[in-house]
mmCIF file of C-alpha atoms and ligand atoms in Angstrom:
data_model
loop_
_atom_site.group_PDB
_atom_site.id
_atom_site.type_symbol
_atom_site.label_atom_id
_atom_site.label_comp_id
_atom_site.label_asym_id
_atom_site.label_seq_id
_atom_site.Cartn_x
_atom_site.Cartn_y
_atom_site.Cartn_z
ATOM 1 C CA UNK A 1 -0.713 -7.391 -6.962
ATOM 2 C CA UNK A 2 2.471 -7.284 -9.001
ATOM 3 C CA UNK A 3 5.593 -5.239 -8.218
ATOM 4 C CA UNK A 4 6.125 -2.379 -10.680
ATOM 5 C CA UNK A 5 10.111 -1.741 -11.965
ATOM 6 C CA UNK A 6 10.390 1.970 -10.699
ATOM 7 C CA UNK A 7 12.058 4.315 -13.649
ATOM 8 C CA UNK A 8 15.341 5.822 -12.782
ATOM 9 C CA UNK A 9 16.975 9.069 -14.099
ATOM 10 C CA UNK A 10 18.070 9.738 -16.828
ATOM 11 C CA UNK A 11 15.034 7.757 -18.190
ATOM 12 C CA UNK A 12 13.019 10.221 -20.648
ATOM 13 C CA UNK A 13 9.763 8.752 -19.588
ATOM 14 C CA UNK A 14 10.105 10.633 -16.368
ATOM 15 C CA UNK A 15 10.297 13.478 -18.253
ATOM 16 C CA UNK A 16 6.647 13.810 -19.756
ATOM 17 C CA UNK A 17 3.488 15.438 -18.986
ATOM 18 C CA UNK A 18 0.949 13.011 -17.246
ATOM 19 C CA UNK A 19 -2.297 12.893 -19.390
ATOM 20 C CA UNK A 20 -5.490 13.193 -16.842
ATOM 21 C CA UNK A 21 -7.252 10.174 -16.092
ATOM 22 C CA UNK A 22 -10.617 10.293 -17.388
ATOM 23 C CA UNK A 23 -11.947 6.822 -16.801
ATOM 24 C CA UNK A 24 -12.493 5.916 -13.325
ATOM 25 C CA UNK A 25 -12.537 1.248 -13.940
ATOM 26 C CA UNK A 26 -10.423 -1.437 -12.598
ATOM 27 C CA UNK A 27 -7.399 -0.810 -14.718
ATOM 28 C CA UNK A 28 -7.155 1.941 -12.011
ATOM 29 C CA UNK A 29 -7.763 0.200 -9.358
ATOM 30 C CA UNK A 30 -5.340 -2.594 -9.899
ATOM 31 C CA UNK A 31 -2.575 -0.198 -10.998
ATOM 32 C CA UNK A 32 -2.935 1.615 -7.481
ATOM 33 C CA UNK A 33 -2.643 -1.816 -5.930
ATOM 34 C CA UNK A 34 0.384 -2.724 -8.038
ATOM 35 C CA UNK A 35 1.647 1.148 -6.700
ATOM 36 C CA UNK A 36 1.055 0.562 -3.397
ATOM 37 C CA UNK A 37 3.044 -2.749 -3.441
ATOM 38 C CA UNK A 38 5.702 -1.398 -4.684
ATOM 39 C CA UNK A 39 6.116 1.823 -2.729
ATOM 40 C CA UNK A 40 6.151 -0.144 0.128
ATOM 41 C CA UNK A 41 8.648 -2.994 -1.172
ATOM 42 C CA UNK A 42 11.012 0.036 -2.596
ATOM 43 C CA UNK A 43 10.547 1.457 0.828
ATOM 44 C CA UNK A 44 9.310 5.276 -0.370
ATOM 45 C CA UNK A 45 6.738 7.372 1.423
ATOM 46 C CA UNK A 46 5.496 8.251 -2.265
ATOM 47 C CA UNK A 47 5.114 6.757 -5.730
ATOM 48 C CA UNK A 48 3.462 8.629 -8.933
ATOM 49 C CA UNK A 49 2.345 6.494 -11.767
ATOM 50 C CA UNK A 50 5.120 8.118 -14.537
ATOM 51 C CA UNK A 51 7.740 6.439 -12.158
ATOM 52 C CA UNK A 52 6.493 2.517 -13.254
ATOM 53 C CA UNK A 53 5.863 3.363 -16.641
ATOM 54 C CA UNK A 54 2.532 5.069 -16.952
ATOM 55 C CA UNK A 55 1.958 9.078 -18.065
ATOM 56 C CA UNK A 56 -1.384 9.582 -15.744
ATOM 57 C CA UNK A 57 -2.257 12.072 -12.904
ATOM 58 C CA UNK A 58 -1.726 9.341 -10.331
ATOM 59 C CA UNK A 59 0.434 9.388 -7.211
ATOM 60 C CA UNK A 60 -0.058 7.413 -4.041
ATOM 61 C CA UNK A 61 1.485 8.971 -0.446
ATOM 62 C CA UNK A 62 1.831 6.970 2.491
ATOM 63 C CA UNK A 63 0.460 9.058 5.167
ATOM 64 C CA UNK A 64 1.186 6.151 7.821
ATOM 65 C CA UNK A 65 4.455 7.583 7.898
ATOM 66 C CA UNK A 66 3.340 10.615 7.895
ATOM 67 C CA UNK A 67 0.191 11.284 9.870
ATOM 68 C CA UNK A 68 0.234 8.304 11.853
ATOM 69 C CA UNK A 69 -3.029 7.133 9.702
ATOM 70 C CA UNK A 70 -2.982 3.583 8.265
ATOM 71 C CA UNK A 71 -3.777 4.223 4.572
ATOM 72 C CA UNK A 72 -2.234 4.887 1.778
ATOM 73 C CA UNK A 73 -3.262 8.381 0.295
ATOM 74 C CA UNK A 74 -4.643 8.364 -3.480
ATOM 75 C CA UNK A 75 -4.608 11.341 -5.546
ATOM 76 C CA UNK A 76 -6.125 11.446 -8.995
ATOM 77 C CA UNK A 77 -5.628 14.464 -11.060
ATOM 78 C CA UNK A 78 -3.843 16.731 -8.247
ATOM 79 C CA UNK A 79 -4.231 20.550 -8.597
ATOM 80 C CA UNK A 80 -2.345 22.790 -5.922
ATOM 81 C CA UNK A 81 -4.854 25.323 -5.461
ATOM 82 C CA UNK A 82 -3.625 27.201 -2.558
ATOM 83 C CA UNK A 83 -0.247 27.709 -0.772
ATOM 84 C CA UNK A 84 1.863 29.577 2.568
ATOM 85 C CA UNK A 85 4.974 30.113 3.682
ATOM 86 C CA UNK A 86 8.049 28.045 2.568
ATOM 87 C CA UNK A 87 10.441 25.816 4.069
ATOM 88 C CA UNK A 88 13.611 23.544 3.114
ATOM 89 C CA UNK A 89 13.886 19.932 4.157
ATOM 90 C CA UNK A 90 15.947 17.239 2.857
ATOM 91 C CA UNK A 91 14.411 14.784 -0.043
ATOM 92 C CA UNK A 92 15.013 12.082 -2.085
ATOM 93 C CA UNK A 93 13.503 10.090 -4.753
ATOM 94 C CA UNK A 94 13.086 6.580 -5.989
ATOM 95 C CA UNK A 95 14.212 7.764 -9.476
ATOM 96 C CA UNK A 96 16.871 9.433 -8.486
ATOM 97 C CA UNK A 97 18.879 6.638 -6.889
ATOM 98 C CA UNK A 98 22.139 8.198 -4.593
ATOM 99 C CA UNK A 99 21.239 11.358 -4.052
ATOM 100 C CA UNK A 100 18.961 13.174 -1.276
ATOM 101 C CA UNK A 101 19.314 17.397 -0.738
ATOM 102 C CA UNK A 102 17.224 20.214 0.800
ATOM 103 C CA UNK A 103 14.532 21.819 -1.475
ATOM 104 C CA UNK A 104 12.742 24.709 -0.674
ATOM 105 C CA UNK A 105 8.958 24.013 -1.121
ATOM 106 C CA UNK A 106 5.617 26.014 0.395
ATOM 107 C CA UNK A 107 5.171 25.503 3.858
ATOM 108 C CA UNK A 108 1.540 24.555 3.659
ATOM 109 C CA UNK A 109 -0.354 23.879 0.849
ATOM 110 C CA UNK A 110 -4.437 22.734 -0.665
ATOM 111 C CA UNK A 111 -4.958 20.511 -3.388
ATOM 112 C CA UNK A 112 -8.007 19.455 -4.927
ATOM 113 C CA UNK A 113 -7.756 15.983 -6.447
ATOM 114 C CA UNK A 114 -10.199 12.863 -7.263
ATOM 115 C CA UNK A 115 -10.412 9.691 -5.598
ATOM 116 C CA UNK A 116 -10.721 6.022 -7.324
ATOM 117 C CA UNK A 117 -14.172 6.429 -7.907
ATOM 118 C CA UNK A 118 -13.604 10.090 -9.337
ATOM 119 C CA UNK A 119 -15.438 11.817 -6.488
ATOM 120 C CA UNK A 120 -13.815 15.173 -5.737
ATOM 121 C CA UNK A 121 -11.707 16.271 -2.462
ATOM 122 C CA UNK A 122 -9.864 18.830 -1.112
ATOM 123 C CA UNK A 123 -6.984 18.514 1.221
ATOM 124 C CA UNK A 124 -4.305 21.094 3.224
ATOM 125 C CA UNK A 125 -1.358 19.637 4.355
ATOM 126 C CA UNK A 126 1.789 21.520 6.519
ATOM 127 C CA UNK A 127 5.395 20.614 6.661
ATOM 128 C CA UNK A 128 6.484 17.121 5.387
ATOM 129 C CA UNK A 129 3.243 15.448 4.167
ATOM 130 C CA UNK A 130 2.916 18.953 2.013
ATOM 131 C CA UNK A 131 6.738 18.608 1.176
ATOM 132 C CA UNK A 132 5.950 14.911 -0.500
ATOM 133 C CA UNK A 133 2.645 16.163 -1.869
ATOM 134 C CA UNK A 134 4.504 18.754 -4.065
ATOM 135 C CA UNK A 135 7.362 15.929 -4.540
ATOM 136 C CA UNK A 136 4.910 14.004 -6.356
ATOM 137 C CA UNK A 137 2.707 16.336 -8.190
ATOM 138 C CA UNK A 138 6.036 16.873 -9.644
ATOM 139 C CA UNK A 139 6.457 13.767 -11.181
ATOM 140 C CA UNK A 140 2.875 14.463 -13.073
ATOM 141 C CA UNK A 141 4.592 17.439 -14.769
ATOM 142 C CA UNK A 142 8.212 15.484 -16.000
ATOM 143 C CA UNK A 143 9.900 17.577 -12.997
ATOM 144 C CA UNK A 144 12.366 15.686 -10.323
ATOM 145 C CA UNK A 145 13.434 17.283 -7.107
ATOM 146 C CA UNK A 146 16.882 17.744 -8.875
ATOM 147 C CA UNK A 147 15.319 20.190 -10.573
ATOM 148 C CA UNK A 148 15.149 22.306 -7.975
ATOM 149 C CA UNK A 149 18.945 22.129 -7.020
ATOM 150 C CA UNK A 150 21.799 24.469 -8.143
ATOM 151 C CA UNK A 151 23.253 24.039 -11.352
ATOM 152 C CA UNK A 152 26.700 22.754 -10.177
ATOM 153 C CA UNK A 153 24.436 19.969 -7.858
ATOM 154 C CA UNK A 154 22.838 18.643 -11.262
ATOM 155 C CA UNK A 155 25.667 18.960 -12.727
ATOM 156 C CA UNK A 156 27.712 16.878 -10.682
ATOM 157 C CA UNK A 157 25.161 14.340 -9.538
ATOM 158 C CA UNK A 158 24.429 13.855 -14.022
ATOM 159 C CA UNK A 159 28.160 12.975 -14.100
ATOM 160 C CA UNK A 160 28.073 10.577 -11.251
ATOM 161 C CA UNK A 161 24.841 8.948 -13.003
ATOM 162 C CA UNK A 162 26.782 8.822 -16.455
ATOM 163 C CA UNK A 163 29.791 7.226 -14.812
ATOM 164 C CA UNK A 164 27.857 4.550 -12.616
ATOM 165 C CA UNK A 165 26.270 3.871 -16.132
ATOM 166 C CA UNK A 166 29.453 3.649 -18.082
ATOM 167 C CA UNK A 167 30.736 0.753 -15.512
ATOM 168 C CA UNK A 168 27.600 -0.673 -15.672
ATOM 169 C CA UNK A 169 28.473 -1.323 -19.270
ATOM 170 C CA UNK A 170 31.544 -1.849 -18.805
ATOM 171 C CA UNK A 171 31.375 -5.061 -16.859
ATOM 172 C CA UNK A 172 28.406 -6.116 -18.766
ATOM 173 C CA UNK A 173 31.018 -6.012 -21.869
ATOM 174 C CA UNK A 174 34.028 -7.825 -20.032
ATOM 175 C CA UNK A 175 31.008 -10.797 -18.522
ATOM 176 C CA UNK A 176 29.997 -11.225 -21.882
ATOM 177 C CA UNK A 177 34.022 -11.630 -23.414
ATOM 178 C CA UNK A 178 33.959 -14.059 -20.753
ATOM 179 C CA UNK A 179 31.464 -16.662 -22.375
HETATM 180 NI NI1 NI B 201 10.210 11.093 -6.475
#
């Protein structure tokens, strides 16, 4: 297993469309055991495979946290095919470091995915599993739960991002006057 280096906003790879996986070998299976190692190293409850690098309809959920189940949960082309209710909890994201907030997201939903072997499944999920379901299927489709904040929220987190950046560079400039 080898740990992954999780993309962080405003990285434009985060950004794109996941492609569907169509081949079901042992590229897959290693790159869910490279996910898993580094979901739980990060700590997250939830890593999808456009986060270390790769556009595919992957995400991996830990539903030990969740559902008091020892396994990690692995979803191959998600689709949410059914949904109820709403509610708002708080979230945050690997790739968005600093920042969590309250999203509103359905209450309940069902999603058909594949597994490793690319055998179909179905799943319905309530309250925070379903919250970090629709988290990730996110990521498939470029969004990030800042999406789903006000405009001043973005707004104000993207200038806190773009000033932690601009340090960044700064003291990389005055190390490198040092030499
Ligand atoms: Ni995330």
């Amino acid at each position: 297993m080898t740990l992954r280096k999780i993309l962080e906003f405003p990285d434009h790879f985060l950004r794109q469309q996941a492609q569907a996986v169509t081949v079901f070998d042992e590229h897959l299976v290693k790159l869910v055991s490279d996910m898993t190692e580094t979901m739980y190293d990060a700590p997250g409850i939830g890593l999808a495979a456009p986060q270390v690098g790769e556009s595919i309809q992957l995400l991996i959920i830990d539903v030990a946290k969740l559902e008091k189940e020892q396994r990690a949960l692995v979803m191959i082309n998600p689709r949410l095919i059914g949904h109820e209710g709403s509610q708002v909890d708080e979230e945050g994201c690997l790739s968005v470091v600093d920042l969590t907030a309250n999203v509103k997201r359905y209450k309940k939903v069902t999603v058909s995915y594949q597994d490793m072997a690319g055998e179909p499944h179905e799943i319905t999920a309530e309250d925070r599993f379903a919250v970090v379901i629709q988290h990730e299927i996110d990521h498939l489709h470029g969004i990030l739960f800042l999406d789903h904040l006000s405009m001043l929220k973005r707004t104000l987190y993207k200038k806190k991002v773009q000033k932690m950046l601009a340090e960044k560079n700064e003291e990389k400039s005055t190390e490198a006057e040092k030499k």
